[in-house]
mmCIF file of C-alpha atoms in Angstrom:
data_model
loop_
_atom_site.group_PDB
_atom_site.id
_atom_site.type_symbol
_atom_site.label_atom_id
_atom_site.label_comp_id
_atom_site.label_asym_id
_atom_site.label_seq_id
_atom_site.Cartn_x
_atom_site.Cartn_y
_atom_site.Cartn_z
ATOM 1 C CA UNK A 57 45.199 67.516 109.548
ATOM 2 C CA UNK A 58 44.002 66.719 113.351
ATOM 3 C CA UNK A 59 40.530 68.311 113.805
ATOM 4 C CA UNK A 60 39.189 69.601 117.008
ATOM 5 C CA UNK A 61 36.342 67.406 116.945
ATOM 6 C CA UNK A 62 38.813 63.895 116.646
ATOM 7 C CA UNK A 63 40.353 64.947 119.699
ATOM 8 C CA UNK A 64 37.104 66.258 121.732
ATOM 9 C CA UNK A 65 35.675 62.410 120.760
ATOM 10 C CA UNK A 66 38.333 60.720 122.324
ATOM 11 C CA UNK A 67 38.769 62.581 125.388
ATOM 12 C CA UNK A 68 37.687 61.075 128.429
ATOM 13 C CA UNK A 69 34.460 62.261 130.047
ATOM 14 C CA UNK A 70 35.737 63.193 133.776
ATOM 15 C CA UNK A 71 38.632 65.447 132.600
ATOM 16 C CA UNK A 72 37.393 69.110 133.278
ATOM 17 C CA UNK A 73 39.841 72.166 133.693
ATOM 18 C CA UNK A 74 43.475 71.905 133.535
ATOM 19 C CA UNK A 75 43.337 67.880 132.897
ATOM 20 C CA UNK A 76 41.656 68.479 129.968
ATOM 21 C CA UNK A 77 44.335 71.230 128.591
ATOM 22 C CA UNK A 78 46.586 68.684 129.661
ATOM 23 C CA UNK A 79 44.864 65.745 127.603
ATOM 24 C CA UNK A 80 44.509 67.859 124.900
ATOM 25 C CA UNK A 81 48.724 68.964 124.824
ATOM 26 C CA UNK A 82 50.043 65.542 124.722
ATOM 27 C CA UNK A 83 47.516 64.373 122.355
ATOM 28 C CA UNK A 84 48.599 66.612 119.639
ATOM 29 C CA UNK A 85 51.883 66.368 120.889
ATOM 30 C CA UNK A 86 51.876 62.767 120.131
ATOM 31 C CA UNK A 87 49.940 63.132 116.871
ATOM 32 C CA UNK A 88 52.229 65.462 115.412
ATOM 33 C CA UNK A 89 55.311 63.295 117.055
ATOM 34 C CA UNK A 90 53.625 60.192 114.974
ATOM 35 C CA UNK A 91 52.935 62.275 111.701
ATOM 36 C CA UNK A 92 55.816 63.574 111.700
ATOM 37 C CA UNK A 93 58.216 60.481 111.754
ATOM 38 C CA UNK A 94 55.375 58.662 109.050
ATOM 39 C CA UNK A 95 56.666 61.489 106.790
ATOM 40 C CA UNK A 96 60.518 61.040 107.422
ATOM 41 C CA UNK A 97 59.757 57.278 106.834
ATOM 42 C CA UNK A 98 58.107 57.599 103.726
ATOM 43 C CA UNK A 99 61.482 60.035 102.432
ATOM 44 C CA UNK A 100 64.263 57.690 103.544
ATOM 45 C CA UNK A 101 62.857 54.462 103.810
ATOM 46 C CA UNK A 102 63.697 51.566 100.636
ATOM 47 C CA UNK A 103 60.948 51.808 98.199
ATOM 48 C CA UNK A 104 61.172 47.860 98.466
ATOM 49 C CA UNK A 105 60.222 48.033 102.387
ATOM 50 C CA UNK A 106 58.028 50.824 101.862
ATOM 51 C CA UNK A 107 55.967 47.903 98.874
ATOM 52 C CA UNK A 108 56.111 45.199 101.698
ATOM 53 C CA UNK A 109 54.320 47.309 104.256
ATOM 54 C CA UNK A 110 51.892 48.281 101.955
ATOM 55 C CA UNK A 111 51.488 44.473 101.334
ATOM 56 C CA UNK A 112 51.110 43.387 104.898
ATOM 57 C CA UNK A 113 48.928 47.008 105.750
ATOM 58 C CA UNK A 114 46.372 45.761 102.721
ATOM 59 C CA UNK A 115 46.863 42.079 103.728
ATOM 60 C CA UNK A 116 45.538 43.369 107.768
ATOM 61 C CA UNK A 117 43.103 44.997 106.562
ATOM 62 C CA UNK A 118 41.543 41.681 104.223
ATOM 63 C CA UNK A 119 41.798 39.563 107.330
ATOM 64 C CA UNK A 120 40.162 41.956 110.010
ATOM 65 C CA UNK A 121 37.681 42.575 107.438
ATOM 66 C CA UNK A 122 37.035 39.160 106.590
ATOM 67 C CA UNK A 123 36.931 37.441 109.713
ATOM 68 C CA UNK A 124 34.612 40.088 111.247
ATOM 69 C CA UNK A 125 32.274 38.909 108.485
ATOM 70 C CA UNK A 126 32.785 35.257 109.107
ATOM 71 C CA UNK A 127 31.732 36.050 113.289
ATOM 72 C CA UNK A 128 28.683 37.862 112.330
ATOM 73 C CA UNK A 129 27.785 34.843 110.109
ATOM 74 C CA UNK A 130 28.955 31.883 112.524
ATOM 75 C CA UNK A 131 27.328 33.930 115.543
ATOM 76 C CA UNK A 132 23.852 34.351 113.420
ATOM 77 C CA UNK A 133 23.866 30.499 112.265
ATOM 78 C CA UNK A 134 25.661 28.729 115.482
ATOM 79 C CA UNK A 135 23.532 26.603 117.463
ATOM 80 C CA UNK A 136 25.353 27.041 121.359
ATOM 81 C CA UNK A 137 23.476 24.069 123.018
ATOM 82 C CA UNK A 138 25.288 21.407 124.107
ATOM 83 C CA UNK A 139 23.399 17.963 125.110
ATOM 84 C CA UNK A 140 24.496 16.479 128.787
ATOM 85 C CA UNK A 141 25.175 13.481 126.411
ATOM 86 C CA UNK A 142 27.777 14.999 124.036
ATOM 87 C CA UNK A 143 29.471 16.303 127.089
ATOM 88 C CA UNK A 144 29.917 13.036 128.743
ATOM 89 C CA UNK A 145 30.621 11.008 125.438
ATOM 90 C CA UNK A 146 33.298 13.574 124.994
ATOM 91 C CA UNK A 147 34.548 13.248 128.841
ATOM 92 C CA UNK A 148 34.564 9.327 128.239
ATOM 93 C CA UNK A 149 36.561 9.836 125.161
ATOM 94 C CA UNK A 150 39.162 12.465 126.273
ATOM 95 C CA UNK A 151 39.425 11.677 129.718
ATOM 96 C CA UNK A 152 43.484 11.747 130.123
ATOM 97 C CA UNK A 153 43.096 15.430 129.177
ATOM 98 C CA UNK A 154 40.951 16.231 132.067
ATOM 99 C CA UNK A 155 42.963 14.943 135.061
ATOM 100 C CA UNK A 156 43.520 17.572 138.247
ATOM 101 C CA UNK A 157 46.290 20.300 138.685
ATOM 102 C CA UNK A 158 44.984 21.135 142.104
ATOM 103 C CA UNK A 159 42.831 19.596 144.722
ATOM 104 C CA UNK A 160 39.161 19.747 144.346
ATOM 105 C CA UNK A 161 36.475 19.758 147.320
ATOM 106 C CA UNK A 162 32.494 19.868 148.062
ATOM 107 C CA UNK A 163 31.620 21.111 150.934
ATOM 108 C CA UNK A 164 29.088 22.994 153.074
ATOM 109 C CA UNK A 165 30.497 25.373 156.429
ATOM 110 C CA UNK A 166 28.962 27.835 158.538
ATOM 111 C CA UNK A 167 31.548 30.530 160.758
ATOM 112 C CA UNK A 168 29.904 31.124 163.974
ATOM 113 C CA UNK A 169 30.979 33.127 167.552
ATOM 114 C CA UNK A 170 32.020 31.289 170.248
ATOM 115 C CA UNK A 171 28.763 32.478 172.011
ATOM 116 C CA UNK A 172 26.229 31.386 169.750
ATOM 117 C CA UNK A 173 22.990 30.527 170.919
ATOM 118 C CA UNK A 174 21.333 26.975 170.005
ATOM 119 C CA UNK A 175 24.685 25.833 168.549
ATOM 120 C CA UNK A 176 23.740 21.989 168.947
ATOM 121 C CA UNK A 177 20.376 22.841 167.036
ATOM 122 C CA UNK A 178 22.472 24.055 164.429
ATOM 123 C CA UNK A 179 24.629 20.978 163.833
ATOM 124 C CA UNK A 180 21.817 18.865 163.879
ATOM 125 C CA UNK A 181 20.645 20.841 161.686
ATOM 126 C CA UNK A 182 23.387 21.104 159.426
ATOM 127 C CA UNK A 183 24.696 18.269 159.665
ATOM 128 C CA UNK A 184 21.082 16.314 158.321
ATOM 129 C CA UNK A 185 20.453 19.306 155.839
ATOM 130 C CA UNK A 186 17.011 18.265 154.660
ATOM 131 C CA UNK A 187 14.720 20.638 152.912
ATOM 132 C CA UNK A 188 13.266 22.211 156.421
ATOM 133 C CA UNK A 189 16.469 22.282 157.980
ATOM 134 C CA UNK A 190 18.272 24.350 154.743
ATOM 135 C CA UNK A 191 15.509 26.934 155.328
ATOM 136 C CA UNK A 192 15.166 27.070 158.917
ATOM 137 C CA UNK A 193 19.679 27.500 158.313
ATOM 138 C CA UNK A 194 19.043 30.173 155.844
ATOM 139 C CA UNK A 195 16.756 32.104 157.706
ATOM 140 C CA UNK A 196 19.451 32.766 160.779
ATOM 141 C CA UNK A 197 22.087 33.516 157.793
ATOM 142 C CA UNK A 198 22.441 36.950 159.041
ATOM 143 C CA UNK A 199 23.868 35.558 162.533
ATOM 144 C CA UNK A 200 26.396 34.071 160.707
ATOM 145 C CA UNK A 201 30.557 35.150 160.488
ATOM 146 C CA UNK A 202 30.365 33.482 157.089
ATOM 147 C CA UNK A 203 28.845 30.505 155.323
ATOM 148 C CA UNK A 204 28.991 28.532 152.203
ATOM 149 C CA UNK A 205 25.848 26.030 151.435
ATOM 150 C CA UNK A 206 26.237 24.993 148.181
ATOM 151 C CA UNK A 207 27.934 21.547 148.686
ATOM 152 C CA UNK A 208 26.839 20.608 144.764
ATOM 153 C CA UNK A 209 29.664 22.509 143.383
ATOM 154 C CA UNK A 210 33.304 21.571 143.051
ATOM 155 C CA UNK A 211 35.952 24.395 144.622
ATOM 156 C CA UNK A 212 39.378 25.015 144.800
ATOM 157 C CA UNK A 213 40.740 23.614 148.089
ATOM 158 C CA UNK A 214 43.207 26.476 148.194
ATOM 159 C CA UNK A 215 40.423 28.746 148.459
ATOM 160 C CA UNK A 216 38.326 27.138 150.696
ATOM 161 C CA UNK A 217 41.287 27.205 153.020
ATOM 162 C CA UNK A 218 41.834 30.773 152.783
ATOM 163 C CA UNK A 219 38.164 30.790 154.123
ATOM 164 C CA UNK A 220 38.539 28.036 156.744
ATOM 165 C CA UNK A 221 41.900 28.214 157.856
ATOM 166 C CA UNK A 222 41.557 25.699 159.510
ATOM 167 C CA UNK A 223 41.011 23.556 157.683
ATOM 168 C CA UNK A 224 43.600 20.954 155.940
ATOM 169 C CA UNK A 225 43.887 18.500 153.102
ATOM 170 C CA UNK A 226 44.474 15.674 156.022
ATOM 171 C CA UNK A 227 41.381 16.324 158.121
ATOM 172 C CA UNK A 228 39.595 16.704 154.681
ATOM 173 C CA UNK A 229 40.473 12.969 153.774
ATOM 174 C CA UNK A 230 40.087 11.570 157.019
ATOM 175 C CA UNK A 231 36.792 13.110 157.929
ATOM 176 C CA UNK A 232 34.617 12.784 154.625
ATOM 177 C CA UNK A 233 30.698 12.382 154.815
ATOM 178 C CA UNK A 234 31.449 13.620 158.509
ATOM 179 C CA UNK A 235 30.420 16.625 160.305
ATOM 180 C CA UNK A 236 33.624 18.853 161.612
ATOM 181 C CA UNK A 237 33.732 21.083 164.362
ATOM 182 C CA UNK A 238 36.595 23.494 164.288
ATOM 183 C CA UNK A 239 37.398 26.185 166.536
ATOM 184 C CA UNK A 240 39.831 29.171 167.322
ATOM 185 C CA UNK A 241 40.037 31.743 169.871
ATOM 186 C CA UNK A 242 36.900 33.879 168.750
ATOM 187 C CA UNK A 243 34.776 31.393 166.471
ATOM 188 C CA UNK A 244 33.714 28.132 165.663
ATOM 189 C CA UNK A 245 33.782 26.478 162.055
ATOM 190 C CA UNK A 246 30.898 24.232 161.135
ATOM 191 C CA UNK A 247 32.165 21.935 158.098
ATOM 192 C CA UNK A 248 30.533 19.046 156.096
ATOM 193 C CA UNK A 249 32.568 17.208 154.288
ATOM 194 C CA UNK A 250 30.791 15.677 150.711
ATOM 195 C CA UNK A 251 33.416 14.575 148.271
ATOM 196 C CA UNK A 252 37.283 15.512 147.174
ATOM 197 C CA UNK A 253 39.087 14.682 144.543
ATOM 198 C CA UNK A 254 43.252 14.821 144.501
ATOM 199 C CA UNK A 255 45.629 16.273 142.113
ATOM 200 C CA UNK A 256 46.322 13.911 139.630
ATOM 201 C CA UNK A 257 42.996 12.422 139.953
ATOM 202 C CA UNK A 258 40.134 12.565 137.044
ATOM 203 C CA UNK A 259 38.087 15.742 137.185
ATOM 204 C CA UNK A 260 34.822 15.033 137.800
ATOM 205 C CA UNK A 261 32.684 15.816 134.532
ATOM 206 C CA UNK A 262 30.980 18.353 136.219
ATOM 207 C CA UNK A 263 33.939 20.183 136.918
ATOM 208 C CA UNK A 264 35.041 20.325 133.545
ATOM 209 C CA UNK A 265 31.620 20.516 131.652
ATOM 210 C CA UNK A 266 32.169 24.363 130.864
ATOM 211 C CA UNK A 267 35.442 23.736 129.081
ATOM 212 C CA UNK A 268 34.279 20.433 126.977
ATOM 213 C CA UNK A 269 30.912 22.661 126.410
ATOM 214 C CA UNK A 270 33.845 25.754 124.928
ATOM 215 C CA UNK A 271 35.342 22.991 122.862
ATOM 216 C CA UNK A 272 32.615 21.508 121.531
ATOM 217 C CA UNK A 273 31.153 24.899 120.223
ATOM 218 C CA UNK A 274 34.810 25.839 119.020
ATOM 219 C CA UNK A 275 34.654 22.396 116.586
ATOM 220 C CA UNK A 276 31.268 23.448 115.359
ATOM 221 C CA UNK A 277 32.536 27.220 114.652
ATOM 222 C CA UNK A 278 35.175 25.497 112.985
ATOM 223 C CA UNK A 279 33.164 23.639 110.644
ATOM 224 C CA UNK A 280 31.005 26.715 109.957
ATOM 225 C CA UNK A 281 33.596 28.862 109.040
ATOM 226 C CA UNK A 282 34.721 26.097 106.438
ATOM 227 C CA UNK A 283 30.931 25.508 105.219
ATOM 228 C CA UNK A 284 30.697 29.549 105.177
ATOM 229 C CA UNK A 285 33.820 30.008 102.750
ATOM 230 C CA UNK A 286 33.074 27.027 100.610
ATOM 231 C CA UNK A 287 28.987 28.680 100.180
ATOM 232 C CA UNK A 288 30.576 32.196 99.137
ATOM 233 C CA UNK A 289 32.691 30.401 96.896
ATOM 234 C CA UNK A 290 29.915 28.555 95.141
ATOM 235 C CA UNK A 291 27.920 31.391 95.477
ATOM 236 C CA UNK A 292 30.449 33.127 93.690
ATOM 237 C CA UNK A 293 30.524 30.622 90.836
ATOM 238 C CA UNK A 294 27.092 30.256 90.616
ATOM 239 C CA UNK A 295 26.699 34.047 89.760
ATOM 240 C CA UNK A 296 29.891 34.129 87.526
ATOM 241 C CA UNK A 297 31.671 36.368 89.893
ATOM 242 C CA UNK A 298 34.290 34.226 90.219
ATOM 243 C CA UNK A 299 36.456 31.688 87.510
ATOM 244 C CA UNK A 300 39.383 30.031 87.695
ATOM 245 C CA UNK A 301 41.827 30.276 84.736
ATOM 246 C CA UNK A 302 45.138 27.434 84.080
#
């Protein structure tokens, strides 16, 4: 039987009225729809096919149960830190797998109109980008088209272009460690150049550092989950719950 309640718990929140009614037709609609072919199928299908579901329905069942258990264990026991030194030993180790599928760039650019006051203050500036300077650059921010200053991290060239138009991979390589000034018909582009790395080219660790850290957690979940089954099994023994016969 479908009981009002199991429906009103799975009905969404926002449906009021009509939508509601409507929710509540095609639910039992499809409900009955469902019930009513699990009955045909358990008249005219094999009784052999009918075992092997049964088998593989029981078998589910065992492994969601069992490897829920095994996550709530592993994610009560796991330690999650990862040294800087075990991510670099494994960089050294692995790095053929870590080499570039796209370009790579750090940078720092400010957008600015074509009227902006005190622009040559501002490339000095940012273009030195010493402690005073970053603040004195910050504090103006809201003067500003658009702006990225965090030249530390690595970004997708292909996205930086789609914020500096631009910009290219040619003046990238040519003008490194340089300041460029880059302008259109209604703004100009401050950009500094800091480092870029090619396709093809090794990913800088730093880049890559989340997905070595994912890896190395994934071995040690790994190894849990075998140190986890072989403890319930001893367990098991221990408390003569569990013998093997030949």
């Amino acid at each position: 039987y479908l009981y009002e309640e199991q429906v009103l718990d799975l009905m969404p929140k926002q449906l009021t009225g009509e939508d509601s009614v409507i929710f509540l037709r095609n639910y039992v609609k499809d409900w009955a729809t469902e019930q009513l072919l699990l009955h045909r199928a358990k008249i005219n299908l094999p009784q052999e096919k009918q075992q092997e579901f049964n088998r593989l329905v029981e078998q589910y069942k065992i492994n969601l149960y069992s490897e829920a258990y095994k996550s709530m264990l592993i994610g009560q026991r796991i330690d999650t830190t990862v040294s800087q030194t075990a991510i670099r030993d494994y960089y050294q180790e692995n790095k053929e797998n870590f080499k570039l599928n796209q370009n790579l760039v750090r940078l720092r650019y400010i957008q600015i109109p074509l009227d902006f006051k005190n622009t040559k203050e501002l490339k000095k500036n940012f273009d030195r980008f010493n402690l005073d300077d970053q603040i004195d650059i910050q504090d103006q921010a809201i003067t500003y088209l658009k702006f990225r200053f965090n030249d530390s991290t690595w970004y997708n060239l292909a996205d930086v272009i789609k914020d500096v138009p631009l910009l290219d991979e040619q003046k990238i390589k040519e003008n490194q460690a340089k300041l460029l000034q880059l302008e259109d018909s209604s703004s100009v582009f401050l950009v500094k150049i800091k480092d870029f790395k090619a396709r093809n080219e090794l990913a800088p660790v730093e880049y890559v550092e989340p997905t070595i850290k994912q890896i190395l957690i994934n071995r040690r979940k790994l190894k849990l989950a075998d140190e986890l089954e072989k403890e319930i099994i001893d367990n098991a023994i221990k408390n003569r719950k569990f013998e093997e016969f030949y």
